[in-house]
């Protein structure tokens, strides 16, 4: 996953600018954007058992997926949070439920304590930046790309981003995994013909169902690693 020095520096500069922009958003805007994203997630992806959905504890003013995860859990969906095991290794996903015991993980981000290890069928990914081809700029550790490469069949990836995270491109490399769907406060987009295309909620549901059928999801747990 070695990048050229020029691209590595460009990504570092873009990452810093995008994080600064996101963290500078007002609390009112953040709440309004988050509510719009959550509403679209609920309407387009109203899952139930036996699906497993991975999501991330909010970090640096990301979209907070915990209310959506709580709603899914009440519908019988298993939800899980990522755990960093070691540098250069795929993430492990541990079962999460409201009120579960948590301990500090990397960067002091809370992770579930000694819960069941699950393999996500759907993964909500909070990018720092999102490109027009579903390419993602993350925090630079490569954890999600390694994780997605290690899971077969791969989970359906849904980037949850604010519109201020848009970039024309992140100059994706061969190891960079493109997002299947992107949800922002302005709508849902799906990857098609190499670019993100606007979808209404019914189209988003149909696209999700087609991806699930093609990949044989939801999987039987204990497989896919």
PDB file of N, CA, C and O in Angstrom, residues 107-184:
ATOM      1  N   UNK A 107      -6.496   5.436  19.969  1.00  0.00           N
ATOM      2  CA  UNK A 107      -6.921   6.842  19.986  1.00  0.00           C
ATOM      3  C   UNK A 107      -7.972   7.088  21.071  1.00  0.00           C
ATOM      4  O   UNK A 107      -8.727   8.065  21.007  1.00  0.00           O
ATOM      5  N   UNK A 108      -8.041   6.180  22.049  1.00  0.00           N
ATOM      6  CA  UNK A 108      -9.025   6.264  23.136  1.00  0.00           C
ATOM      7  C   UNK A 108     -10.466   6.163  22.643  1.00  0.00           C
ATOM      8  O   UNK A 108     -11.401   6.573  23.341  1.00  0.00           O
ATOM      9  N   UNK A 109     -10.660   5.616  21.448  1.00  0.00           N
ATOM     10  CA  UNK A 109     -12.013   5.381  20.952  1.00  0.00           C
ATOM     11  C   UNK A 109     -12.575   4.146  21.659  1.00  0.00           C
ATOM     12  O   UNK A 109     -11.925   3.094  21.679  1.00  0.00           O
ATOM     13  N   UNK A 110     -13.765   4.225  22.256  1.00  0.00           N
ATOM     14  CA  UNK A 110     -14.310   3.086  23.000  1.00  0.00           C
ATOM     15  C   UNK A 110     -14.581   1.879  22.104  1.00  0.00           C
ATOM     16  O   UNK A 110     -15.031   2.024  20.967  1.00  0.00           O
ATOM     17  N   UNK A 111     -14.305   0.684  22.633  1.00  0.00           N
ATOM     18  CA  UNK A 111     -14.584  -0.575  21.938  1.00  0.00           C
ATOM     19  C   UNK A 111     -15.256  -1.526  22.915  1.00  0.00           C
ATOM     20  O   UNK A 111     -15.054  -1.431  24.128  1.00  0.00           O
ATOM     21  N   UNK A 112     -16.088  -2.448  22.424  1.00  0.00           N
ATOM     22  CA  UNK A 112     -16.746  -3.397  23.324  1.00  0.00           C
ATOM     23  C   UNK A 112     -15.715  -4.293  24.028  1.00  0.00           C
ATOM     24  O   UNK A 112     -14.703  -4.687  23.446  1.00  0.00           O
ATOM     25  N   UNK A 113     -16.005  -4.598  25.277  1.00  0.00           N
ATOM     26  CA  UNK A 113     -15.095  -5.416  26.078  1.00  0.00           C
ATOM     27  C   UNK A 113     -15.469  -6.885  25.979  1.00  0.00           C
ATOM     28  O   UNK A 113     -16.512  -7.309  26.478  1.00  0.00           O
ATOM     29  N   UNK A 114     -14.618  -7.676  25.313  1.00  0.00           N
ATOM     30  CA  UNK A 114     -14.733  -9.143  25.308  1.00  0.00           C
ATOM     31  C   UNK A 114     -16.104  -9.642  24.834  1.00  0.00           C
ATOM     32  O   UNK A 114     -16.644 -10.601  25.390  1.00  0.00           O
ATOM     33  N   UNK A 115     -16.651  -9.015  23.806  1.00  0.00           N
ATOM     34  CA  UNK A 115     -17.907  -9.511  23.247  1.00  0.00           C
ATOM     35  C   UNK A 115     -17.610 -10.397  22.041  1.00  0.00           C
ATOM     36  O   UNK A 115     -16.468 -10.535  21.604  1.00  0.00           O
ATOM     37  N   UNK A 116     -18.663 -11.009  21.490  1.00  0.00           N
ATOM     38  CA  UNK A 116     -18.521 -11.944  20.378  1.00  0.00           C
ATOM     39  C   UNK A 116     -17.917 -11.254  19.150  1.00  0.00           C
ATOM     40  O   UNK A 116     -18.251 -10.119  18.836  1.00  0.00           O
ATOM     41  N   UNK A 117     -17.032 -11.966  18.469  1.00  0.00           N
ATOM     42  CA  UNK A 117     -16.463 -11.462  17.225  1.00  0.00           C
ATOM     43  C   UNK A 117     -17.406 -11.809  16.079  1.00  0.00           C
ATOM     44  O   UNK A 117     -17.805 -12.969  15.920  1.00  0.00           O
ATOM     45  N   UNK A 118     -17.776 -10.798  15.294  1.00  0.00           N
ATOM     46  CA  UNK A 118     -18.720 -10.961  14.193  1.00  0.00           C
ATOM     47  C   UNK A 118     -18.065 -10.518  12.889  1.00  0.00           C
ATOM     48  O   UNK A 118     -17.078  -9.784  12.888  1.00  0.00           O
ATOM     49  N   UNK A 119     -18.642 -10.957  11.770  1.00  0.00           N
ATOM     50  CA  UNK A 119     -18.201 -10.515  10.447  1.00  0.00           C
ATOM     51  C   UNK A 119     -19.343  -9.695   9.846  1.00  0.00           C
ATOM     52  O   UNK A 119     -20.435 -10.224   9.623  1.00  0.00           O
ATOM     53  N   UNK A 120     -19.136  -8.410   9.585  1.00  0.00           N
ATOM     54  CA  UNK A 120     -20.241  -7.572   9.100  1.00  0.00           C
ATOM     55  C   UNK A 120     -20.695  -7.941   7.695  1.00  0.00           C
ATOM     56  O   UNK A 120     -19.888  -8.243   6.817  1.00  0.00           O
ATOM     57  N   UNK A 121     -22.002  -7.904   7.511  1.00  0.00           N
ATOM     58  CA  UNK A 121     -22.596  -8.015   6.174  1.00  0.00           C
ATOM     59  C   UNK A 121     -22.712  -6.643   5.522  1.00  0.00           C
ATOM     60  O   UNK A 121     -22.693  -6.519   4.297  1.00  0.00           O
ATOM     61  N   UNK A 122     -22.874  -5.639   6.356  1.00  0.00           N
ATOM     62  CA  UNK A 122     -22.950  -4.244   5.925  1.00  0.00           C
ATOM     63  C   UNK A 122     -21.974  -3.460   6.782  1.00  0.00           C
ATOM     64  O   UNK A 122     -21.868  -3.709   7.991  1.00  0.00           O
ATOM     65  N   UNK A 123     -21.280  -2.526   6.174  1.00  0.00           N
ATOM     66  CA  UNK A 123     -20.324  -1.721   6.919  1.00  0.00           C
ATOM     67  C   UNK A 123     -20.584  -0.247   6.641  1.00  0.00           C
ATOM     68  O   UNK A 123     -20.513   0.203   5.491  1.00  0.00           O
ATOM     69  N   UNK A 124     -20.930   0.496   7.690  1.00  0.00           N
ATOM     70  CA  UNK A 124     -21.078   1.943   7.594  1.00  0.00           C
ATOM     71  C   UNK A 124     -19.700   2.562   7.787  1.00  0.00           C
ATOM     72  O   UNK A 124     -19.091   2.413   8.846  1.00  0.00           O
ATOM     73  N   UNK A 125     -19.215   3.232   6.763  1.00  0.00           N
ATOM     74  CA  UNK A 125     -17.847   3.744   6.760  1.00  0.00           C
ATOM     75  C   UNK A 125     -17.878   5.274   6.782  1.00  0.00           C
ATOM     76  O   UNK A 125     -18.426   5.891   5.861  1.00  0.00           O
ATOM     77  N   UNK A 126     -17.305   5.906   7.801  1.00  0.00           N
ATOM     78  CA  UNK A 126     -17.280   7.368   7.854  1.00  0.00           C
ATOM     79  C   UNK A 126     -16.000   7.921   7.238  1.00  0.00           C
ATOM     80  O   UNK A 126     -14.952   7.963   7.888  1.00  0.00           O
ATOM     81  N   UNK A 127     -16.016   8.351   5.983  1.00  0.00           N
ATOM     82  CA  UNK A 127     -14.786   8.834   5.348  1.00  0.00           C
ATOM     83  C   UNK A 127     -14.443  10.253   5.779  1.00  0.00           C
ATOM     84  O   UNK A 127     -15.311  11.021   6.204  1.00  0.00           O
ATOM     85  N   UNK A 128     -13.189  10.591   5.649  1.00  0.00           N
ATOM     86  CA  UNK A 128     -12.785  11.985   5.778  1.00  0.00           C
ATOM     87  C   UNK A 128     -13.162  12.724   4.501  1.00  0.00           C
ATOM     88  O   UNK A 128     -13.683  13.835   4.537  1.00  0.00           O
ATOM     89  N   UNK A 129     -12.915  12.080   3.358  1.00  0.00           N
ATOM     90  CA  UNK A 129     -13.292  12.642   2.069  1.00  0.00           C
ATOM     91  C   UNK A 129     -13.868  11.566   1.180  1.00  0.00           C
ATOM     92  O   UNK A 129     -13.527  10.392   1.311  1.00  0.00           O
ATOM     93  N   UNK A 130     -14.761  11.949   0.272  1.00  0.00           N
ATOM     94  CA  UNK A 130     -15.367  10.987  -0.649  1.00  0.00           C
ATOM     95  C   UNK A 130     -15.284  11.532  -2.066  1.00  0.00           C
ATOM     96  O   UNK A 130     -15.646  12.687  -2.328  1.00  0.00           O
ATOM     97  N   UNK A 131     -14.745  10.713  -2.979  1.00  0.00           N
ATOM     98  CA  UNK A 131     -14.580  11.128  -4.362  1.00  0.00           C
ATOM     99  C   UNK A 131     -15.761  10.744  -5.224  1.00  0.00           C
ATOM    100  O   UNK A 131     -16.647   9.990  -4.819  1.00  0.00           O
ATOM    101  N   UNK A 132     -15.767  11.223  -6.455  1.00  0.00           N
ATOM    102  CA  UNK A 132     -16.894  11.046  -7.358  1.00  0.00           C
ATOM    103  C   UNK A 132     -17.057   9.625  -7.858  1.00  0.00           C
ATOM    104  O   UNK A 132     -18.094   9.279  -8.425  1.00  0.00           O
ATOM    105  N   UNK A 133     -16.054   8.780  -7.652  1.00  0.00           N
ATOM    106  CA  UNK A 133     -16.132   7.383  -8.080  1.00  0.00           C
ATOM    107  C   UNK A 133     -16.355   6.446  -6.894  1.00  0.00           C
ATOM    108  O   UNK A 133     -16.137   5.244  -7.010  1.00  0.00           O
ATOM    109  N   UNK A 134     -16.797   7.019  -5.764  1.00  0.00           N
ATOM    110  CA  UNK A 134     -16.964   6.192  -4.576  1.00  0.00           C
ATOM    111  C   UNK A 134     -15.658   5.911  -3.878  1.00  0.00           C
ATOM    112  O   UNK A 134     -15.595   5.083  -2.961  1.00  0.00           O
ATOM    113  N   UNK A 135     -14.600   6.595  -4.285  1.00  0.00           N
ATOM    114  CA  UNK A 135     -13.302   6.457  -3.636  1.00  0.00           C
ATOM    115  C   UNK A 135     -13.299   7.253  -2.342  1.00  0.00           C
ATOM    116  O   UNK A 135     -13.964   8.281  -2.222  1.00  0.00           O
ATOM    117  N   UNK A 136     -12.527   6.764  -1.390  1.00  0.00           N
ATOM    118  CA  UNK A 136     -12.607   7.277  -0.021  1.00  0.00           C
ATOM    119  C   UNK A 136     -11.236   7.722   0.464  1.00  0.00           C
ATOM    120  O   UNK A 136     -10.240   7.042   0.248  1.00  0.00           O
ATOM    121  N   UNK A 137     -11.211   8.862   1.120  1.00  0.00           N
ATOM    122  CA  UNK A 137     -10.018   9.306   1.835  1.00  0.00           C
ATOM    123  C   UNK A 137     -10.266   9.081   3.317  1.00  0.00           C
ATOM    124  O   UNK A 137     -11.202   9.644   3.896  1.00  0.00           O
ATOM    125  N   UNK A 138      -9.458   8.209   3.932  1.00  0.00           N
ATOM    126  CA  UNK A 138      -9.612   7.918   5.348  1.00  0.00           C
ATOM    127  C   UNK A 138      -8.576   8.647   6.172  1.00  0.00           C
ATOM    128  O   UNK A 138      -8.049   9.690   5.774  1.00  0.00           O
ATOM    129  N   UNK A 139      -8.253   8.065   7.324  1.00  0.00           N
ATOM    130  CA  UNK A 139      -7.315   8.708   8.237  1.00  0.00           C
ATOM    131  C   UNK A 139      -5.865   8.319   7.948  1.00  0.00           C
ATOM    132  O   UNK A 139      -4.954   8.803   8.613  1.00  0.00           O
ATOM    133  N   UNK A 140      -5.652   7.427   6.978  1.00  0.00           N
ATOM    134  CA  UNK A 140      -4.306   7.139   6.549  1.00  0.00           C
ATOM    135  C   UNK A 140      -3.719   5.843   7.063  1.00  0.00           C
ATOM    136  O   UNK A 140      -2.600   5.472   6.691  1.00  0.00           O
ATOM    137  N   UNK A 141      -4.479   5.118   7.901  1.00  0.00           N
ATOM    138  CA  UNK A 141      -3.945   3.879   8.455  1.00  0.00           C
ATOM    139  C   UNK A 141      -4.151   2.659   7.580  1.00  0.00           C
ATOM    140  O   UNK A 141      -3.516   1.627   7.794  1.00  0.00           O
ATOM    141  N   UNK A 142      -5.063   2.748   6.605  1.00  0.00           N
ATOM    142  CA  UNK A 142      -5.322   1.628   5.705  1.00  0.00           C
ATOM    143  C   UNK A 142      -6.110   0.493   6.316  1.00  0.00           C
ATOM    144  O   UNK A 142      -6.226  -0.582   5.713  1.00  0.00           O
ATOM    145  N   UNK A 143      -6.687   0.703   7.501  1.00  0.00           N
ATOM    146  CA  UNK A 143      -7.362  -0.394   8.208  1.00  0.00           C
ATOM    147  C   UNK A 143      -8.582  -0.907   7.456  1.00  0.00           C
ATOM    148  O   UNK A 143      -8.793  -2.114   7.342  1.00  0.00           O
ATOM    149  N   UNK A 144      -9.400   0.010   6.921  1.00  0.00           N
ATOM    150  CA  UNK A 144     -10.616  -0.439   6.249  1.00  0.00           C
ATOM    151  C   UNK A 144     -10.302  -1.179   4.955  1.00  0.00           C
ATOM    152  O   UNK A 144     -10.935  -2.191   4.640  1.00  0.00           O
ATOM    153  N   UNK A 145      -9.326  -0.704   4.199  1.00  0.00           N
ATOM    154  CA  UNK A 145      -8.978  -1.393   2.957  1.00  0.00           C
ATOM    155  C   UNK A 145      -8.458  -2.805   3.248  1.00  0.00           C
ATOM    156  O   UNK A 145      -8.818  -3.760   2.550  1.00  0.00           O
ATOM    157  N   UNK A 146      -7.620  -2.959   4.259  1.00  0.00           N
ATOM    158  CA  UNK A 146      -7.123  -4.293   4.625  1.00  0.00           C
ATOM    159  C   UNK A 146      -8.275  -5.185   5.084  1.00  0.00           C
ATOM    160  O   UNK A 146      -8.327  -6.370   4.763  1.00  0.00           O
ATOM    161  N   UNK A 147      -9.166  -4.611   5.855  1.00  0.00           N
ATOM    162  CA  UNK A 147     -10.295  -5.385   6.384  1.00  0.00           C
ATOM    163  C   UNK A 147     -11.201  -5.861   5.269  1.00  0.00           C
ATOM    164  O   UNK A 147     -11.576  -7.039   5.214  1.00  0.00           O
ATOM    165  N   UNK A 148     -11.562  -4.967   4.360  1.00  0.00           N
ATOM    166  CA  UNK A 148     -12.461  -5.330   3.266  1.00  0.00           C
ATOM    167  C   UNK A 148     -11.818  -6.355   2.339  1.00  0.00           C
ATOM    168  O   UNK A 148     -12.501  -7.229   1.806  1.00  0.00           O
ATOM    169  N   UNK A 149     -10.509  -6.274   2.161  1.00  0.00           N
ATOM    170  CA  UNK A 149      -9.805  -7.237   1.320  1.00  0.00           C
ATOM    171  C   UNK A 149      -9.763  -8.628   1.956  1.00  0.00           C
ATOM    172  O   UNK A 149      -9.614  -9.631   1.267  1.00  0.00           O
ATOM    173  N   UNK A 150      -9.917  -8.676   3.291  1.00  0.00           N
ATOM    174  CA  UNK A 150      -9.791  -9.946   4.014  1.00  0.00           C
ATOM    175  C   UNK A 150     -11.123 -10.666   4.202  1.00  0.00           C
ATOM    176  O   UNK A 150     -11.139 -11.806   4.667  1.00  0.00           O
ATOM    177  N   UNK A 151     -12.239 -10.029   3.860  1.00  0.00           N
ATOM    178  CA  UNK A 151     -13.562 -10.613   4.089  1.00  0.00           C
ATOM    179  C   UNK A 151     -14.158 -11.060   2.762  1.00  0.00           C
ATOM    180  O   UNK A 151     -14.231 -10.294   1.803  1.00  0.00           O
ATOM    181  N   UNK A 152     -14.591 -12.317   2.720  1.00  0.00           N
ATOM    182  CA  UNK A 152     -15.233 -12.851   1.517  1.00  0.00           C
ATOM    183  C   UNK A 152     -16.508 -13.596   1.916  1.00  0.00           C
ATOM    184  O   UNK A 152     -16.456 -14.459   2.791  1.00  0.00           O
ATOM    185  N   UNK A 153     -17.633 -13.272   1.270  1.00  0.00           N
ATOM    186  CA  UNK A 153     -17.804 -12.152   0.341  1.00  0.00           C
ATOM    187  C   UNK A 153     -17.708 -10.818   1.064  1.00  0.00           C
ATOM    188  O   UNK A 153     -17.983 -10.748   2.272  1.00  0.00           O
ATOM    189  N   UNK A 154     -17.329  -9.772   0.365  1.00  0.00           N
ATOM    190  CA  UNK A 154     -17.158  -8.485   1.034  1.00  0.00           C
ATOM    191  C   UNK A 154     -18.491  -7.921   1.501  1.00  0.00           C
ATOM    192  O   UNK A 154     -19.527  -8.144   0.867  1.00  0.00           O
ATOM    193  N   UNK A 155     -18.484  -7.199   2.612  1.00  0.00           N
ATOM    194  CA  UNK A 155     -19.722  -6.542   3.050  1.00  0.00           C
ATOM    195  C   UNK A 155     -20.133  -5.447   2.085  1.00  0.00           C
ATOM    196  O   UNK A 155     -19.320  -4.936   1.306  1.00  0.00           O
ATOM    197  N   UNK A 156     -21.397  -5.088   2.143  1.00  0.00           N
ATOM    198  CA  UNK A 156     -21.880  -3.933   1.405  1.00  0.00           C
ATOM    199  C   UNK A 156     -21.402  -2.688   2.146  1.00  0.00           C
ATOM    200  O   UNK A 156     -21.654  -2.535   3.347  1.00  0.00           O
ATOM    201  N   UNK A 157     -20.677  -1.829   1.460  1.00  0.00           N
ATOM    202  CA  UNK A 157     -20.119  -0.642   2.102  1.00  0.00           C
ATOM    203  C   UNK A 157     -20.985   0.576   1.835  1.00  0.00           C
ATOM    204  O   UNK A 157     -21.327   0.874   0.692  1.00  0.00           O
ATOM    205  N   UNK A 158     -21.337   1.262   2.910  1.00  0.00           N
ATOM    206  CA  UNK A 158     -22.141   2.477   2.830  1.00  0.00           C
ATOM    207  C   UNK A 158     -21.360   3.596   3.502  1.00  0.00           C
ATOM    208  O   UNK A 158     -21.184   3.593   4.724  1.00  0.00           O
ATOM    209  N   UNK A 159     -20.859   4.533   2.714  1.00  0.00           N
ATOM    210  CA  UNK A 159     -20.166   5.684   3.281  1.00  0.00           C
ATOM    211  C   UNK A 159     -21.196   6.664   3.820  1.00  0.00           C
ATOM    212  O   UNK A 159     -22.162   6.996   3.129  1.00  0.00           O
ATOM    213  N   UNK A 160     -20.996   7.115   5.037  1.00  0.00           N
ATOM    214  CA  UNK A 160     -21.870   8.125   5.640  1.00  0.00           C
ATOM    215  C   UNK A 160     -21.043   9.395   5.798  1.00  0.00           C
ATOM    216  O   UNK A 160     -20.129   9.459   6.621  1.00  0.00           O
ATOM    217  N   UNK A 161     -21.338  10.384   4.986  1.00  0.00           N
ATOM    218  CA  UNK A 161     -20.492  11.586   4.926  1.00  0.00           C
ATOM    219  C   UNK A 161     -21.353  12.830   4.822  1.00  0.00           C
ATOM    220  O   UNK A 161     -22.486  12.789   4.339  1.00  0.00           O
ATOM    221  N   UNK A 162     -20.801  13.943   5.256  1.00  0.00           N
ATOM    222  CA  UNK A 162     -21.427  15.233   5.019  1.00  0.00           C
ATOM    223  C   UNK A 162     -20.980  15.755   3.657  1.00  0.00           C
ATOM    224  O   UNK A 162     -19.888  15.428   3.181  1.00  0.00           O
ATOM    225  N   UNK A 163     -21.819  16.568   3.040  1.00  0.00           N
ATOM    226  CA  UNK A 163     -21.491  17.084   1.713  1.00  0.00           C
ATOM    227  C   UNK A 163     -20.169  17.854   1.687  1.00  0.00           C
ATOM    228  O   UNK A 163     -19.488  17.874   0.665  1.00  0.00           O
ATOM    229  N   UNK A 164     -19.784  18.437   2.809  1.00  0.00           N
ATOM    230  CA  UNK A 164     -18.521  19.174   2.846  1.00  0.00           C
ATOM    231  C   UNK A 164     -17.304  18.255   2.711  1.00  0.00           C
ATOM    232  O   UNK A 164     -16.163  18.727   2.613  1.00  0.00           O
ATOM    233  N   UNK A 165     -17.546  16.928   2.688  1.00  0.00           N
ATOM    234  CA  UNK A 165     -16.461  15.959   2.532  1.00  0.00           C
ATOM    235  C   UNK A 165     -16.178  15.611   1.074  1.00  0.00           C
ATOM    236  O   UNK A 165     -15.289  14.794   0.795  1.00  0.00           O
ATOM    237  N   UNK A 166     -16.895  16.220   0.147  1.00  0.00           N
ATOM    238  CA  UNK A 166     -16.755  15.870  -1.267  1.00  0.00           C
ATOM    239  C   UNK A 166     -15.408  16.320  -1.832  1.00  0.00           C
ATOM    240  O   UNK A 166     -14.907  17.399  -1.532  1.00  0.00           O
ATOM    241  N   UNK A 167     -14.844  15.449  -2.676  1.00  0.00           N
ATOM    242  CA  UNK A 167     -13.663  15.760  -3.472  1.00  0.00           C
ATOM    243  C   UNK A 167     -13.923  15.278  -4.897  1.00  0.00           C
ATOM    244  O   UNK A 167     -14.633  14.286  -5.083  1.00  0.00           O
ATOM    245  N   UNK A 168     -13.351  15.926  -5.905  1.00  0.00           N
ATOM    246  CA  UNK A 168     -13.493  15.386  -7.263  1.00  0.00           C
ATOM    247  C   UNK A 168     -12.915  13.975  -7.361  1.00  0.00           C
ATOM    248  O   UNK A 168     -13.483  13.102  -8.017  1.00  0.00           O
ATOM    249  N   UNK A 169     -11.768  13.761  -6.715  1.00  0.00           N
ATOM    250  CA  UNK A 169     -11.146  12.439  -6.681  1.00  0.00           C
ATOM    251  C   UNK A 169     -10.166  12.380  -5.521  1.00  0.00           C
ATOM    252  O   UNK A 169      -9.668  13.426  -5.063  1.00  0.00           O
ATOM    253  N   UNK A 170      -9.903  11.173  -5.050  1.00  0.00           N
ATOM    254  CA  UNK A 170      -8.842  10.945  -4.070  1.00  0.00           C
ATOM    255  C   UNK A 170      -7.653  10.254  -4.730  1.00  0.00           C
ATOM    256  O   UNK A 170      -6.746   9.819  -4.040  1.00  0.00           O
ATOM    257  N   UNK A 171      -7.702  10.145  -6.065  1.00  0.00           N
ATOM    258  CA  UNK A 171      -6.688   9.417  -6.835  1.00  0.00           C
ATOM    259  C   UNK A 171      -6.527   7.996  -6.283  1.00  0.00           C
ATOM    260  O   UNK A 171      -5.459   7.619  -5.784  1.00  0.00           O
ATOM    261  N   UNK A 172      -7.611   7.192  -6.365  1.00  0.00           N
ATOM    262  CA  UNK A 172      -7.572   5.852  -5.775  1.00  0.00           C
ATOM    263  C   UNK A 172      -6.516   4.966  -6.431  1.00  0.00           C
ATOM    264  O   UNK A 172      -6.290   5.036  -7.642  1.00  0.00           O
ATOM    265  N   UNK A 173      -5.904   4.128  -5.615  1.00  0.00           N
ATOM    266  CA  UNK A 173      -4.906   3.165  -6.053  1.00  0.00           C
ATOM    267  C   UNK A 173      -5.556   1.784  -6.135  1.00  0.00           C
ATOM    268  O   UNK A 173      -6.716   1.595  -5.753  1.00  0.00           O
ATOM    269  N   UNK A 174      -4.820   0.807  -6.622  1.00  0.00           N
ATOM    270  CA  UNK A 174      -5.392  -0.531  -6.827  1.00  0.00           C
ATOM    271  C   UNK A 174      -5.866  -1.163  -5.525  1.00  0.00           C
ATOM    272  O   UNK A 174      -6.794  -1.971  -5.536  1.00  0.00           O
ATOM    273  N   UNK A 175      -5.268  -0.788  -4.405  1.00  0.00           N
ATOM    274  CA  UNK A 175      -5.664  -1.373  -3.123  1.00  0.00           C
ATOM    275  C   UNK A 175      -6.834  -0.634  -2.483  1.00  0.00           C
ATOM    276  O   UNK A 175      -7.383  -1.104  -1.484  1.00  0.00           O
ATOM    277  N   UNK A 176      -7.206   0.505  -3.012  1.00  0.00           N
ATOM    278  CA  UNK A 176      -8.292   1.291  -2.427  1.00  0.00           C
ATOM    279  C   UNK A 176      -9.643   0.700  -2.818  1.00  0.00           C
ATOM    280  O   UNK A 176      -9.918   0.518  -4.010  1.00  0.00           O
ATOM    281  N   UNK A 177     -10.481   0.418  -1.840  1.00  0.00           N
ATOM    282  CA  UNK A 177     -11.789  -0.188  -2.070  1.00  0.00           C
ATOM    283  C   UNK A 177     -12.831   0.907  -2.247  1.00  0.00           C
ATOM    284  O   UNK A 177     -12.976   1.790  -1.391  1.00  0.00           O
ATOM    285  N   UNK A 178     -13.568   0.855  -3.345  1.00  0.00           N
ATOM    286  CA  UNK A 178     -14.606   1.846  -3.608  1.00  0.00           C
ATOM    287  C   UNK A 178     -15.859   1.520  -2.799  1.00  0.00           C
ATOM    288  O   UNK A 178     -16.189   0.353  -2.577  1.00  0.00           O
ATOM    289  N   UNK A 179     -16.561   2.553  -2.382  1.00  0.00           N
ATOM    290  CA  UNK A 179     -17.789   2.381  -1.626  1.00  0.00           C
ATOM    291  C   UNK A 179     -18.936   1.989  -2.558  1.00  0.00           C
ATOM    292  O   UNK A 179     -19.054   2.497  -3.672  1.00  0.00           O
ATOM    293  N   UNK A 180     -19.802   1.092  -2.091  1.00  0.00           N
ATOM    294  CA  UNK A 180     -20.952   0.683  -2.887  1.00  0.00           C
ATOM    295  C   UNK A 180     -22.018   1.772  -2.929  1.00  0.00           C
ATOM    296  O   UNK A 180     -22.653   2.009  -3.967  1.00  0.00           O
ATOM    297  N   UNK A 181     -22.229   2.413  -1.789  1.00  0.00           N
ATOM    298  CA  UNK A 181     -23.262   3.438  -1.655  1.00  0.00           C
ATOM    299  C   UNK A 181     -22.716   4.576  -0.800  1.00  0.00           C
ATOM    300  O   UNK A 181     -21.838   4.367   0.044  1.00  0.00           O
ATOM    301  N   UNK A 182     -23.236   5.762  -1.029  1.00  0.00           N
ATOM    302  CA  UNK A 182     -22.850   6.936  -0.248  1.00  0.00           C
ATOM    303  C   UNK A 182     -24.126   7.640   0.201  1.00  0.00           C
ATOM    304  O   UNK A 182     -25.025   7.880  -0.612  1.00  0.00           O
ATOM    305  N   UNK A 183     -24.203   7.942   1.487  1.00  0.00           N
ATOM    306  CA  UNK A 183     -25.352   8.664   2.028  1.00  0.00           C
ATOM    307  C   UNK A 183     -24.854   9.961   2.651  1.00  0.00           C
ATOM    308  O   UNK A 183     -23.985   9.950   3.532  1.00  0.00           O
ATOM    309  N   UNK A 184     -25.377  11.083   2.164  1.00  0.00           N
ATOM    310  CA  UNK A 184     -25.092  12.388   2.754  1.00  0.00           C
ATOM    311  C   UNK A 184     -26.420  13.027   3.151  1.00  0.00           C
ATOM    312  O   UNK A 184     -27.494  12.458   2.918  1.00  0.00           O
TER     313      UNK A 184
END
